PDB file of C-alpha atoms in Angstrom:
ATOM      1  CA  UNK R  14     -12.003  10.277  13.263  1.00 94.00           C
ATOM      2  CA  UNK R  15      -8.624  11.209  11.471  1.00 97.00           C
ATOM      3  CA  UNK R  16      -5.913   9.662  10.012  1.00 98.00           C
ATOM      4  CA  UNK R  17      -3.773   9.943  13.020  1.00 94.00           C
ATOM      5  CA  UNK R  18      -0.608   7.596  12.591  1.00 98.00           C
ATOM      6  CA  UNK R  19       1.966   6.751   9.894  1.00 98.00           C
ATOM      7  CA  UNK R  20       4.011   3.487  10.397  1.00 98.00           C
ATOM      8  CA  UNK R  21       7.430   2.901   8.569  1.00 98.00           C
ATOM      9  CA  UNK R  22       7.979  -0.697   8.411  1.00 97.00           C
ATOM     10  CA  UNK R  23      11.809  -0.936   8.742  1.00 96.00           C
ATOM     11  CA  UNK R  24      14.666  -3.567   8.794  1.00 95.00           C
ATOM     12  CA  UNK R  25      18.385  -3.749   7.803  1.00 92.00           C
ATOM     13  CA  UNK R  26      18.241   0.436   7.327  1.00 91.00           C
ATOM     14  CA  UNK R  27      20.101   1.831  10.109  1.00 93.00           C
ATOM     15  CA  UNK R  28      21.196   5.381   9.019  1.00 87.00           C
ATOM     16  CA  UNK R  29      18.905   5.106   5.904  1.00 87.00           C
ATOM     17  CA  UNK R  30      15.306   6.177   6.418  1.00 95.00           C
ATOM     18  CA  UNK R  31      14.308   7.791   2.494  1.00 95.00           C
ATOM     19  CA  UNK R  32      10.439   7.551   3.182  1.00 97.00           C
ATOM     20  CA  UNK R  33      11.024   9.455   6.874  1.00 97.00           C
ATOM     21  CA  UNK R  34      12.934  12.333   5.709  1.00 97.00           C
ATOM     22  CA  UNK R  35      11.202  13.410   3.265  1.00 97.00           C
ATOM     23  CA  UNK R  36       8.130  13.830   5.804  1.00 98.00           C
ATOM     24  CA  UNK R  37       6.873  17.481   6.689  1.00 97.00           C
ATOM     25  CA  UNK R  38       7.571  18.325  10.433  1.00 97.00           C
ATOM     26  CA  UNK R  39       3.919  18.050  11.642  1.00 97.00           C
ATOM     27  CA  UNK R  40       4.131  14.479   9.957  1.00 98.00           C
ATOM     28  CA  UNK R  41       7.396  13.517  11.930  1.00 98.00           C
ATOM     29  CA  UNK R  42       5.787  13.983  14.888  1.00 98.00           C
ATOM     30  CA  UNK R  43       2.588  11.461  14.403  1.00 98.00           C
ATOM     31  CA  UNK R  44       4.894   8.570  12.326  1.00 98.00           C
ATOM     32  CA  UNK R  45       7.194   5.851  14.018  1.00 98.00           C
ATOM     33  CA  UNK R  46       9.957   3.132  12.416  1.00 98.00           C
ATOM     34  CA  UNK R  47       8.654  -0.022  13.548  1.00 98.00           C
ATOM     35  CA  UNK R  48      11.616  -1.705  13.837  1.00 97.00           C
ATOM     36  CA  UNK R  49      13.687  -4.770  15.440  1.00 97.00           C
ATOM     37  CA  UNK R  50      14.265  -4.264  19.040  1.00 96.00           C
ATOM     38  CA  UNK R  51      17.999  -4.558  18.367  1.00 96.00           C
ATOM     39  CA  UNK R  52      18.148  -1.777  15.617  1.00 96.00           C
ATOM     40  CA  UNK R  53      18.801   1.393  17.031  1.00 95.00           C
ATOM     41  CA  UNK R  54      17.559   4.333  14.968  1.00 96.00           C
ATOM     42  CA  UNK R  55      19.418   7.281  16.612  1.00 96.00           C
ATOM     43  CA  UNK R  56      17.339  10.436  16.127  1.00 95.00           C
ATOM     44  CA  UNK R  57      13.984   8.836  15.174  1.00 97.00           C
ATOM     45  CA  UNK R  58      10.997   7.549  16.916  1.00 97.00           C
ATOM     46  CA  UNK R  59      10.852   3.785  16.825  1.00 97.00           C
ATOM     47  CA  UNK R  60       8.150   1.350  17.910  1.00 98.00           C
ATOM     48  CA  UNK R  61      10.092  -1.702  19.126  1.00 97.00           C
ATOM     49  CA  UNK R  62       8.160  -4.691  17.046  1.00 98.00           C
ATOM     50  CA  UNK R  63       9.139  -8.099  18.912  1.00 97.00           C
ATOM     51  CA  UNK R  64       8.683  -9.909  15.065  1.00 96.00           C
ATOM     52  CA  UNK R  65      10.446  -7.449  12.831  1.00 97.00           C
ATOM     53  CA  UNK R  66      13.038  -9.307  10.572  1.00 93.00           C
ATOM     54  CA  UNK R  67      10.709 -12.513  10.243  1.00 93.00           C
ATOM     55  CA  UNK R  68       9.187 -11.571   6.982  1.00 92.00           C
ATOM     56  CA  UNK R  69       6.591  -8.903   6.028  1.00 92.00           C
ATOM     57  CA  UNK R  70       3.382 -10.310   6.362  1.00 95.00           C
ATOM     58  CA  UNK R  71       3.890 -10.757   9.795  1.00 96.00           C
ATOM     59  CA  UNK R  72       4.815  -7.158  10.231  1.00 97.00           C
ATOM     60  CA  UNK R  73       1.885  -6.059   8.650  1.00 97.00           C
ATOM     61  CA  UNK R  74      -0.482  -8.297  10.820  1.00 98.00           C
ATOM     62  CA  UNK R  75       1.341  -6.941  14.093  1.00 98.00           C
ATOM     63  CA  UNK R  76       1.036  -3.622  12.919  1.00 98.00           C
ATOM     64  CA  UNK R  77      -2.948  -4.136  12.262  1.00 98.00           C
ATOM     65  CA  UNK R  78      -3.481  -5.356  15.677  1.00 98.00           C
ATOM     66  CA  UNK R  79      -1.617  -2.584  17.380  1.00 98.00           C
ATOM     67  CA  UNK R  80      -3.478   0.442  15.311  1.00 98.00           C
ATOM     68  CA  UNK R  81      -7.203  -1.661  15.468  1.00 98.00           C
ATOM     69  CA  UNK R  82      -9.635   0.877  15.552  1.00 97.00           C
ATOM     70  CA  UNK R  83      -7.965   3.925  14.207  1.00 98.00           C
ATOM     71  CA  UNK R  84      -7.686   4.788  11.479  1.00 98.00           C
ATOM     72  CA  UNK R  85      -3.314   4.918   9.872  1.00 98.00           C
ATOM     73  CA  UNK R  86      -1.131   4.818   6.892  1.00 98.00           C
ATOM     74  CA  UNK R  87       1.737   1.760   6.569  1.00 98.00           C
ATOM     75  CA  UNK R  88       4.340   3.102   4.128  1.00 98.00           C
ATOM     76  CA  UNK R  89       7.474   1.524   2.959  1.00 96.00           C
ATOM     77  CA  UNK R  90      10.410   2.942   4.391  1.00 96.00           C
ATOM     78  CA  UNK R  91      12.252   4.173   0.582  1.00 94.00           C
ATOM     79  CA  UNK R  92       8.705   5.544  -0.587  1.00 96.00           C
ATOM     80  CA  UNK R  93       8.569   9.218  -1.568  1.00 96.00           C
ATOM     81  CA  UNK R  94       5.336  10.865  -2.104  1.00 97.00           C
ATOM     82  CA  UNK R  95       4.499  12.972  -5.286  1.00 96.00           C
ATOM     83  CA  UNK R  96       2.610  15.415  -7.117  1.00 95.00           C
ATOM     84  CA  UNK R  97       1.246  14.537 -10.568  1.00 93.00           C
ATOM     85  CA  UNK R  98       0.104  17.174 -12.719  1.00 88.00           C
ATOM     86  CA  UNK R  99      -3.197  17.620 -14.530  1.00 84.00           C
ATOM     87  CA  UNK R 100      -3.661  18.321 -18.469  1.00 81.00           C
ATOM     88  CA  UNK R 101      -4.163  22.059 -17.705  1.00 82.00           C
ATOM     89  CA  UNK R 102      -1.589  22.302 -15.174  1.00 82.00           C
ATOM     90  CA  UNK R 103       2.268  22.817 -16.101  1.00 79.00           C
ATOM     91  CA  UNK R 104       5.146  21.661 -14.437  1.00 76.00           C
ATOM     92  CA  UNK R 105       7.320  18.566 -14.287  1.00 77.00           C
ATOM     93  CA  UNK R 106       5.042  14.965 -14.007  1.00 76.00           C
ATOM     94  CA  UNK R 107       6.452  13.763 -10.786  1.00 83.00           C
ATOM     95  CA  UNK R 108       7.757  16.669  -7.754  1.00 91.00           C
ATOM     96  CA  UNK R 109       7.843  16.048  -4.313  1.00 92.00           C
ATOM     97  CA  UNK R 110       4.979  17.374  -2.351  1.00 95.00           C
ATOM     98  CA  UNK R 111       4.781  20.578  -0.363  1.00 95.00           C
ATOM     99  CA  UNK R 112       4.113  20.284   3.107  1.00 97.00           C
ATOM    100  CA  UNK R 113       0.389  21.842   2.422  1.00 97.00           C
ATOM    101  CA  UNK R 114       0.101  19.418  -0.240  1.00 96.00           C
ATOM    102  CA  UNK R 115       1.194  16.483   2.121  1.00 98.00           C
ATOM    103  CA  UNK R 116      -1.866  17.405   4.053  1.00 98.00           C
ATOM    104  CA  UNK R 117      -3.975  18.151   1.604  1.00 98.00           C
ATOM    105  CA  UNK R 118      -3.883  14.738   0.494  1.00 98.00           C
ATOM    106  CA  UNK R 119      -4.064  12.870   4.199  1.00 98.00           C
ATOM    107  CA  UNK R 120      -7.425  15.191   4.166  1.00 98.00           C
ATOM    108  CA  UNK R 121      -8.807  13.477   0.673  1.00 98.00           C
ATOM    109  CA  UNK R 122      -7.480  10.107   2.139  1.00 98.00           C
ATOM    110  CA  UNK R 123      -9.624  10.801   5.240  1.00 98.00           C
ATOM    111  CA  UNK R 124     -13.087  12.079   3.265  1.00 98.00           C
ATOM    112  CA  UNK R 125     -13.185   8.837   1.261  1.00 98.00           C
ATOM    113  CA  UNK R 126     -12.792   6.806   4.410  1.00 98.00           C
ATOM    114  CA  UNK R 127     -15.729   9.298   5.649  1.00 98.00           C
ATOM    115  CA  UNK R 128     -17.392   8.381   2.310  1.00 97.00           C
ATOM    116  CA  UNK R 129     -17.176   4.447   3.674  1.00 96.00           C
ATOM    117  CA  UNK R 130     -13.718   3.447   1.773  1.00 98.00           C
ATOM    118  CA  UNK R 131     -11.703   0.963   4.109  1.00 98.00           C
ATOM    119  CA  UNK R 132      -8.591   1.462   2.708  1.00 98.00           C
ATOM    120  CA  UNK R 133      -6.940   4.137   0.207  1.00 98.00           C
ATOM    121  CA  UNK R 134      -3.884   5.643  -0.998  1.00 98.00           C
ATOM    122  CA  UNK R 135      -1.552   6.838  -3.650  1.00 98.00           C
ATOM    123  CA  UNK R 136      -0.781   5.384  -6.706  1.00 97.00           C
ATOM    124  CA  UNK R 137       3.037   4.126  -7.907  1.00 95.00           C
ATOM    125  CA  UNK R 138       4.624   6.394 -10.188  1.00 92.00           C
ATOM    126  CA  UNK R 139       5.884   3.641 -11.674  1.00 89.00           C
ATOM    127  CA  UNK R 140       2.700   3.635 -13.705  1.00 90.00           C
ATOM    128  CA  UNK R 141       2.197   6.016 -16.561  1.00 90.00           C
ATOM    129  CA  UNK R 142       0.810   9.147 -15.616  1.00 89.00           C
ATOM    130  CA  UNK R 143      -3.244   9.565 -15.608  1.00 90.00           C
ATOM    131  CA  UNK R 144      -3.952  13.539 -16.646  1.00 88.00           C
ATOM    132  CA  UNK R 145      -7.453  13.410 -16.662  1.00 90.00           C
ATOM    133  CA  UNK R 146      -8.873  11.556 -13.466  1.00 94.00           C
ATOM    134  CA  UNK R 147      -8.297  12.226 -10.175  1.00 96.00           C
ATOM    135  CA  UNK R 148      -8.225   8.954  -8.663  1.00 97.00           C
ATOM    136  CA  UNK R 149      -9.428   5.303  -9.365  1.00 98.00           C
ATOM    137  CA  UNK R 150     -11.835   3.187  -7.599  1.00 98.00           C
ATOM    138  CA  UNK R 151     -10.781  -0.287  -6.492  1.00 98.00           C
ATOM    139  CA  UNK R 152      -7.564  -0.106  -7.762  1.00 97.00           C
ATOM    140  CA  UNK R 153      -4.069  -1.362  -7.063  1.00 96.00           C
ATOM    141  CA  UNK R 154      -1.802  -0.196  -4.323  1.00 96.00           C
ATOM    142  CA  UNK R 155       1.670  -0.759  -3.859  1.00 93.00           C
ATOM    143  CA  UNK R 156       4.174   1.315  -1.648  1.00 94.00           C
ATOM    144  CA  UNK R 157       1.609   2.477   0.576  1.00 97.00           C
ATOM    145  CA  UNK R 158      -1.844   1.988   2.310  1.00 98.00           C
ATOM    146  CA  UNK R 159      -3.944   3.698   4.899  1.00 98.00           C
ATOM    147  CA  UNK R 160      -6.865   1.930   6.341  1.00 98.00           C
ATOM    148  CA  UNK R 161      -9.632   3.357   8.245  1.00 98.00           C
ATOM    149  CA  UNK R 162     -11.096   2.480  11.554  1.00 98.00           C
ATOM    150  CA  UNK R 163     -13.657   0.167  10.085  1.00 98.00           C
ATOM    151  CA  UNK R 164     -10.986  -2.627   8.912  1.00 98.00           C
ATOM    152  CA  UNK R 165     -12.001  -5.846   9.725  1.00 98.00           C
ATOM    153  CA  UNK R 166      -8.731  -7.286  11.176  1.00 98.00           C
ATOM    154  CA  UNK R 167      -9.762 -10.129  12.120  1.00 98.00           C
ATOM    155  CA  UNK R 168     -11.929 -11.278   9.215  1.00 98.00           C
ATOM    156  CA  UNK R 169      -8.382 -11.549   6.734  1.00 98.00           C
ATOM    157  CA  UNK R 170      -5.855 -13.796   6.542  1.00 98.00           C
ATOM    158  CA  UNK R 171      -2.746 -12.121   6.981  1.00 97.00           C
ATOM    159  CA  UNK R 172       0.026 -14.978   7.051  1.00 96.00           C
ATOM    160  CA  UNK R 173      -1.145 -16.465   3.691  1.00 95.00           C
ATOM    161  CA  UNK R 174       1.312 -15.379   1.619  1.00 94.00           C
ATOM    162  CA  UNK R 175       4.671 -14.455   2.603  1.00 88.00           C
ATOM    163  CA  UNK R 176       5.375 -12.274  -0.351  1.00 88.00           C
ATOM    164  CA  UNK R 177       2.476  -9.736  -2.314  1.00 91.00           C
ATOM    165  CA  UNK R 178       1.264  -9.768   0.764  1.00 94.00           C
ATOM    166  CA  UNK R 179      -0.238  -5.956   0.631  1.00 95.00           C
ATOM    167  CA  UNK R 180      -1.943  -7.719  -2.819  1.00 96.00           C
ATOM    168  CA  UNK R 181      -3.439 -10.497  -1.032  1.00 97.00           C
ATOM    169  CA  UNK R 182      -4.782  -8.613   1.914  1.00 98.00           C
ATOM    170  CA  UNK R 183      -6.728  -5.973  -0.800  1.00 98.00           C
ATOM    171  CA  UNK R 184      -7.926  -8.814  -3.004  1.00 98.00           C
ATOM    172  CA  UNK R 185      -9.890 -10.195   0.686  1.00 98.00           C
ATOM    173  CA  UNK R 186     -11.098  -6.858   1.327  1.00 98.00           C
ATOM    174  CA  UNK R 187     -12.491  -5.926  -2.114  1.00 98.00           C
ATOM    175  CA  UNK R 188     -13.861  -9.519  -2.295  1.00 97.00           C
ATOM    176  CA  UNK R 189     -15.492  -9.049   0.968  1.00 97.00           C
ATOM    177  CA  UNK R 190     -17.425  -6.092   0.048  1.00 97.00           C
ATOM    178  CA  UNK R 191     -15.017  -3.264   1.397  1.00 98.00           C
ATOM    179  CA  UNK R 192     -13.918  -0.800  -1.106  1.00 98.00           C
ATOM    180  CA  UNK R 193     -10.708   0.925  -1.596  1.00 98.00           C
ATOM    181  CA  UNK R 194      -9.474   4.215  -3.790  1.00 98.00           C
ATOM    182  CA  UNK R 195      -6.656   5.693  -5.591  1.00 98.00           C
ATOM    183  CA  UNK R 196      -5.024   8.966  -5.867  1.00 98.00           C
ATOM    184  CA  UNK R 197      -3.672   9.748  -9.312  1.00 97.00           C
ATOM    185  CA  UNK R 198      -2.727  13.435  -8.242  1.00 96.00           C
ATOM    186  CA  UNK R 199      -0.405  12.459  -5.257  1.00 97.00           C
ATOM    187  CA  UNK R 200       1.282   9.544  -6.077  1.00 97.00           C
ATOM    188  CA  UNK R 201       4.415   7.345  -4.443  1.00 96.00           C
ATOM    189  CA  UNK R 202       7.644   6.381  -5.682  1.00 94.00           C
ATOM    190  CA  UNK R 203       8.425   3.382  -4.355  1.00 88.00           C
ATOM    191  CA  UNK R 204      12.136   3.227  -4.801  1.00 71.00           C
ATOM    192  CA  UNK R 205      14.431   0.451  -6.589  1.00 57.00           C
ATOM    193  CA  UNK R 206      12.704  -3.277  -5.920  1.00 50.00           C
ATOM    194  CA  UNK R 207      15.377  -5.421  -4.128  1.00 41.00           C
ATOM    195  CA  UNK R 208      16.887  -2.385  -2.781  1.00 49.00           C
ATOM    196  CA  UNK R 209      19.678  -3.704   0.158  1.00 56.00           C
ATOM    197  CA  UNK R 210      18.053  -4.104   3.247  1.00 47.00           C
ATOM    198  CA  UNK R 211      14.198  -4.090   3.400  1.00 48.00           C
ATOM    199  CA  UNK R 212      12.381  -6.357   2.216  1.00 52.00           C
ATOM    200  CA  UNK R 213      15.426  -7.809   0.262  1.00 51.00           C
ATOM    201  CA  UNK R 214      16.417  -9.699   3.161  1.00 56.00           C
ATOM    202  CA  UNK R 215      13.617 -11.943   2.806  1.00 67.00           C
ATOM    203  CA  UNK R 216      12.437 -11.786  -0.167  1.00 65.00           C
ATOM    204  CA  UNK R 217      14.309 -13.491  -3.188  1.00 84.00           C
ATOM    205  CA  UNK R 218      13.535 -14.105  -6.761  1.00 86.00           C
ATOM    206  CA  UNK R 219      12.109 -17.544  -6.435  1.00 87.00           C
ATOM    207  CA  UNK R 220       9.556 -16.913  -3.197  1.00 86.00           C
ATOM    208  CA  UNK R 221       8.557 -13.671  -5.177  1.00 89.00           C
ATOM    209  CA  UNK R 222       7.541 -15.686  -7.948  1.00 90.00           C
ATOM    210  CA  UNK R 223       6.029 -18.535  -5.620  1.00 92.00           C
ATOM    211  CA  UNK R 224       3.895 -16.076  -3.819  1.00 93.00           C
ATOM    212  CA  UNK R 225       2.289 -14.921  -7.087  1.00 95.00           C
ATOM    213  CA  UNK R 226       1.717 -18.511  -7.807  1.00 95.00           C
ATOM    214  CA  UNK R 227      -0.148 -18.973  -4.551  1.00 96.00           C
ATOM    215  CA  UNK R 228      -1.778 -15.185  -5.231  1.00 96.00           C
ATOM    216  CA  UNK R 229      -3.243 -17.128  -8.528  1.00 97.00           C
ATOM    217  CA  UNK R 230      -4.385 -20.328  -6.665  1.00 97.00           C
ATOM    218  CA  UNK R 231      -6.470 -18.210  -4.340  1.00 97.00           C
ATOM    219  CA  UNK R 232      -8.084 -15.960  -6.863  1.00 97.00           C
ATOM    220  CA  UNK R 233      -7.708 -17.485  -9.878  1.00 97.00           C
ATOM    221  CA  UNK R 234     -10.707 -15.289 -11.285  1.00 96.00           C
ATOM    222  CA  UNK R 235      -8.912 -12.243 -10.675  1.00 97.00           C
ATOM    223  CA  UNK R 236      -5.499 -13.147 -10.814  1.00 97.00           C
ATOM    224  CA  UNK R 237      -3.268 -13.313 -14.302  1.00 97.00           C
ATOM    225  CA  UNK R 238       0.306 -13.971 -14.620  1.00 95.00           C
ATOM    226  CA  UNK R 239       2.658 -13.196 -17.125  1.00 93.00           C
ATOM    227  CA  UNK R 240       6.888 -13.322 -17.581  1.00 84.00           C
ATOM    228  CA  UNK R 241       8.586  -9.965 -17.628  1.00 81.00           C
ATOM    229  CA  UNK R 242      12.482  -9.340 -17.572  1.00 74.00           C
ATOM    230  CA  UNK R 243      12.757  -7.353 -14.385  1.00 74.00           C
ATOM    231  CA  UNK R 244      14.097  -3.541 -14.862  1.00 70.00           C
ATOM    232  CA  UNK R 245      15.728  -1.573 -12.066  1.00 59.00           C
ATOM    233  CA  UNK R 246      15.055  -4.344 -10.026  1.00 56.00           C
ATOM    234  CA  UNK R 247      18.339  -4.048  -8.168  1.00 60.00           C
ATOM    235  CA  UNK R 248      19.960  -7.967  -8.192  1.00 64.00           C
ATOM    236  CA  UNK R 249      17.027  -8.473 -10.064  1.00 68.00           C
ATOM    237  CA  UNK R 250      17.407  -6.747 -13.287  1.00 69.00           C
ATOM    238  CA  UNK R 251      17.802  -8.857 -16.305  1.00 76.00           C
ATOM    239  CA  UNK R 252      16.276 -11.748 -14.448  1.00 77.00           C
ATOM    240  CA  UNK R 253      12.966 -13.290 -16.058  1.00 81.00           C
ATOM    241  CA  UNK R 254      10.364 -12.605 -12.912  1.00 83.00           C
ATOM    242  CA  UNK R 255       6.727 -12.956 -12.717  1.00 86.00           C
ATOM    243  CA  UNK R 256       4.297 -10.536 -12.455  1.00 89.00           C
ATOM    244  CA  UNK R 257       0.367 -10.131 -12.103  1.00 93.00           C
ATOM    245  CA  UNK R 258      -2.684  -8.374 -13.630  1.00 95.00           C
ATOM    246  CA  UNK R 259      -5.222  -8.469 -11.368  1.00 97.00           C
ATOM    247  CA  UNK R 260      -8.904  -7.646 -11.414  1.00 98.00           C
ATOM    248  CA  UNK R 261      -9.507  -5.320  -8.958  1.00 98.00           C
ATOM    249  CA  UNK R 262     -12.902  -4.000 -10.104  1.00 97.00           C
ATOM    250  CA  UNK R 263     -13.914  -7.401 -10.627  1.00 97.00           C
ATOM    251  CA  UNK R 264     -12.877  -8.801  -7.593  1.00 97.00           C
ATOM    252  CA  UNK R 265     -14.926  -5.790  -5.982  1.00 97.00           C
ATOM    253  CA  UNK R 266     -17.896  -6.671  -7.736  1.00 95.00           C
ATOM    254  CA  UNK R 267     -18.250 -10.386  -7.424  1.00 95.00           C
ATOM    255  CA  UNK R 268     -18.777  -9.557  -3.441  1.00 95.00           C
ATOM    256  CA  UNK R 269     -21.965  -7.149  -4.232  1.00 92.00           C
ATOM    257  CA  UNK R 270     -23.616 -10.737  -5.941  1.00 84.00           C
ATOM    258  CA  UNK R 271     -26.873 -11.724  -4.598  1.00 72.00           C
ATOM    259  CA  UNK R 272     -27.538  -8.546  -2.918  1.00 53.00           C
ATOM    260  CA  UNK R 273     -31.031  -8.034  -1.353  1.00 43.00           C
ATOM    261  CA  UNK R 274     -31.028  -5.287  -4.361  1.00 55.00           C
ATOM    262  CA  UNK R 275     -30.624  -7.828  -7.019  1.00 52.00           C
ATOM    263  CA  UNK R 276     -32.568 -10.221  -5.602  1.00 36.00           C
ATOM    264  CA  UNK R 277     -35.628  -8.157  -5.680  1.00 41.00           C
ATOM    265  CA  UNK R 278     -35.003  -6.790  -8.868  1.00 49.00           C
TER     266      UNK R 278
END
């Protein structure tokens, strides 16, 4: 099985599709805007989703259900993928991917889901550059996430959390026992937080930081919070916002506790 659909989440965006655009024409052809029935998207394949525009989780539960048992990438609709370079490589340390590198990476994603990862993709390039790994192993995700056919859709809780919703689905999943890994060679910018549209029309300051809040109640092992002063945070910036280290790795690893392996060893 291959990865062989990318869905664009999309709301409030008419005429403004970033994440779309910057697609290779093979890729055009397999992705779709999953978008409010009301929102026409004129030149672009759209996927009317009855629930679009009543918050993201939701979204992201609907688009589970439809894509169950395939294997797909959910991307935010002002992402841009990238290439990052290695130590013995020159060049700038984030450029937009060729189209032979676009599929050069939906290959890797699809070996480590052959490899028995449930869920994968690129990491923000947000974070500092990594020059001498290749990718990370139970690791955070933001921007963008491709799950394989094995997801267990109906063993998470979707609707939880309103907000860091993409969080709390991957903390479930690594708890659970399913894995997930990172590219540090092709990585995603995901655009200005609290961008217009998007997820700015339901998300505001205060349910960002009472999502995290909730994030902590439900993993408190895993889950740290701190204060930052939001940067390039569109209405955000300047504002004091939460934000969260979490333990993937850890949160991984308490689910392979009490293994038949450890208990015979």
């Amino acid at each position: 099985m291959f990865i062989s659909k990318l869905y664009i989440p999309t709301y409030g965006r008419v005429g403004s599709q970033t994440c779309f655009d910057s697609l290779p024409a093979k890729w055009k052809d397999k992705t779709v805007l999953v978008a409010h029935p009301e929102e026409i998207h004129d030149g672009y394949p759209t996927l009317s989703c009855p629930i679009q525009g009543t918050g993201i989780a939701p979204v992201r539960y609907w688009i589970s259900k439809y894509a169950e048992g395939t294997r797909y990438g959910v991307i935010d609709d002002d992402c841009v993928f990238q290439y990052t370079h290695k130590e013995n490589e020159e060049g700038p340390s984030n450029r937009s991917l060729t189209d032979d590198e676009f599929d050069t990476m939906i290959d890797l994603f699809n070996s480590w889901m052959d490899e028995d990862f449930t869920f994968c993709g690129s990491d923000a390039a947000w974070n500092p550059p990594t020059r001498d790994k290749d990718f990370r192993t139970n690791s955070r995700l933001s921007g963008n996430v491709f799950y394989s056919e094995k997801l267990p859709v109906d063993k998470l809780d979707w609707l939880g959390l309103s907000i860091s919703e993409d969080y709390y689905v991957a903390l479930q999943l690594l708890t659970q026992g399913y894995q997930n890994r990172v590219s540090l060679r092709y990585r995603i910018n995901p655009g200005t937080t609290q961008a217009k549209g998007g997820c700015s029309t339901q998300r505001t300051l205060d349910s960002h930081n009472e999502s995290l809040v909730k994030l902590r109640e439900k993993f408190p092992a895993f889950v740290q919070l701190r204060e930052k002063i939001a940067k390039n945070s569109g209405e955000w910036s300047g504002k004091t916002k939460l934000a969260a280290t979490i333990s993937w790795k850890k949160a991984y690893a308490s689910s392979q506790i009490n293994t038949l392996e450890e208990f015979f060893s």
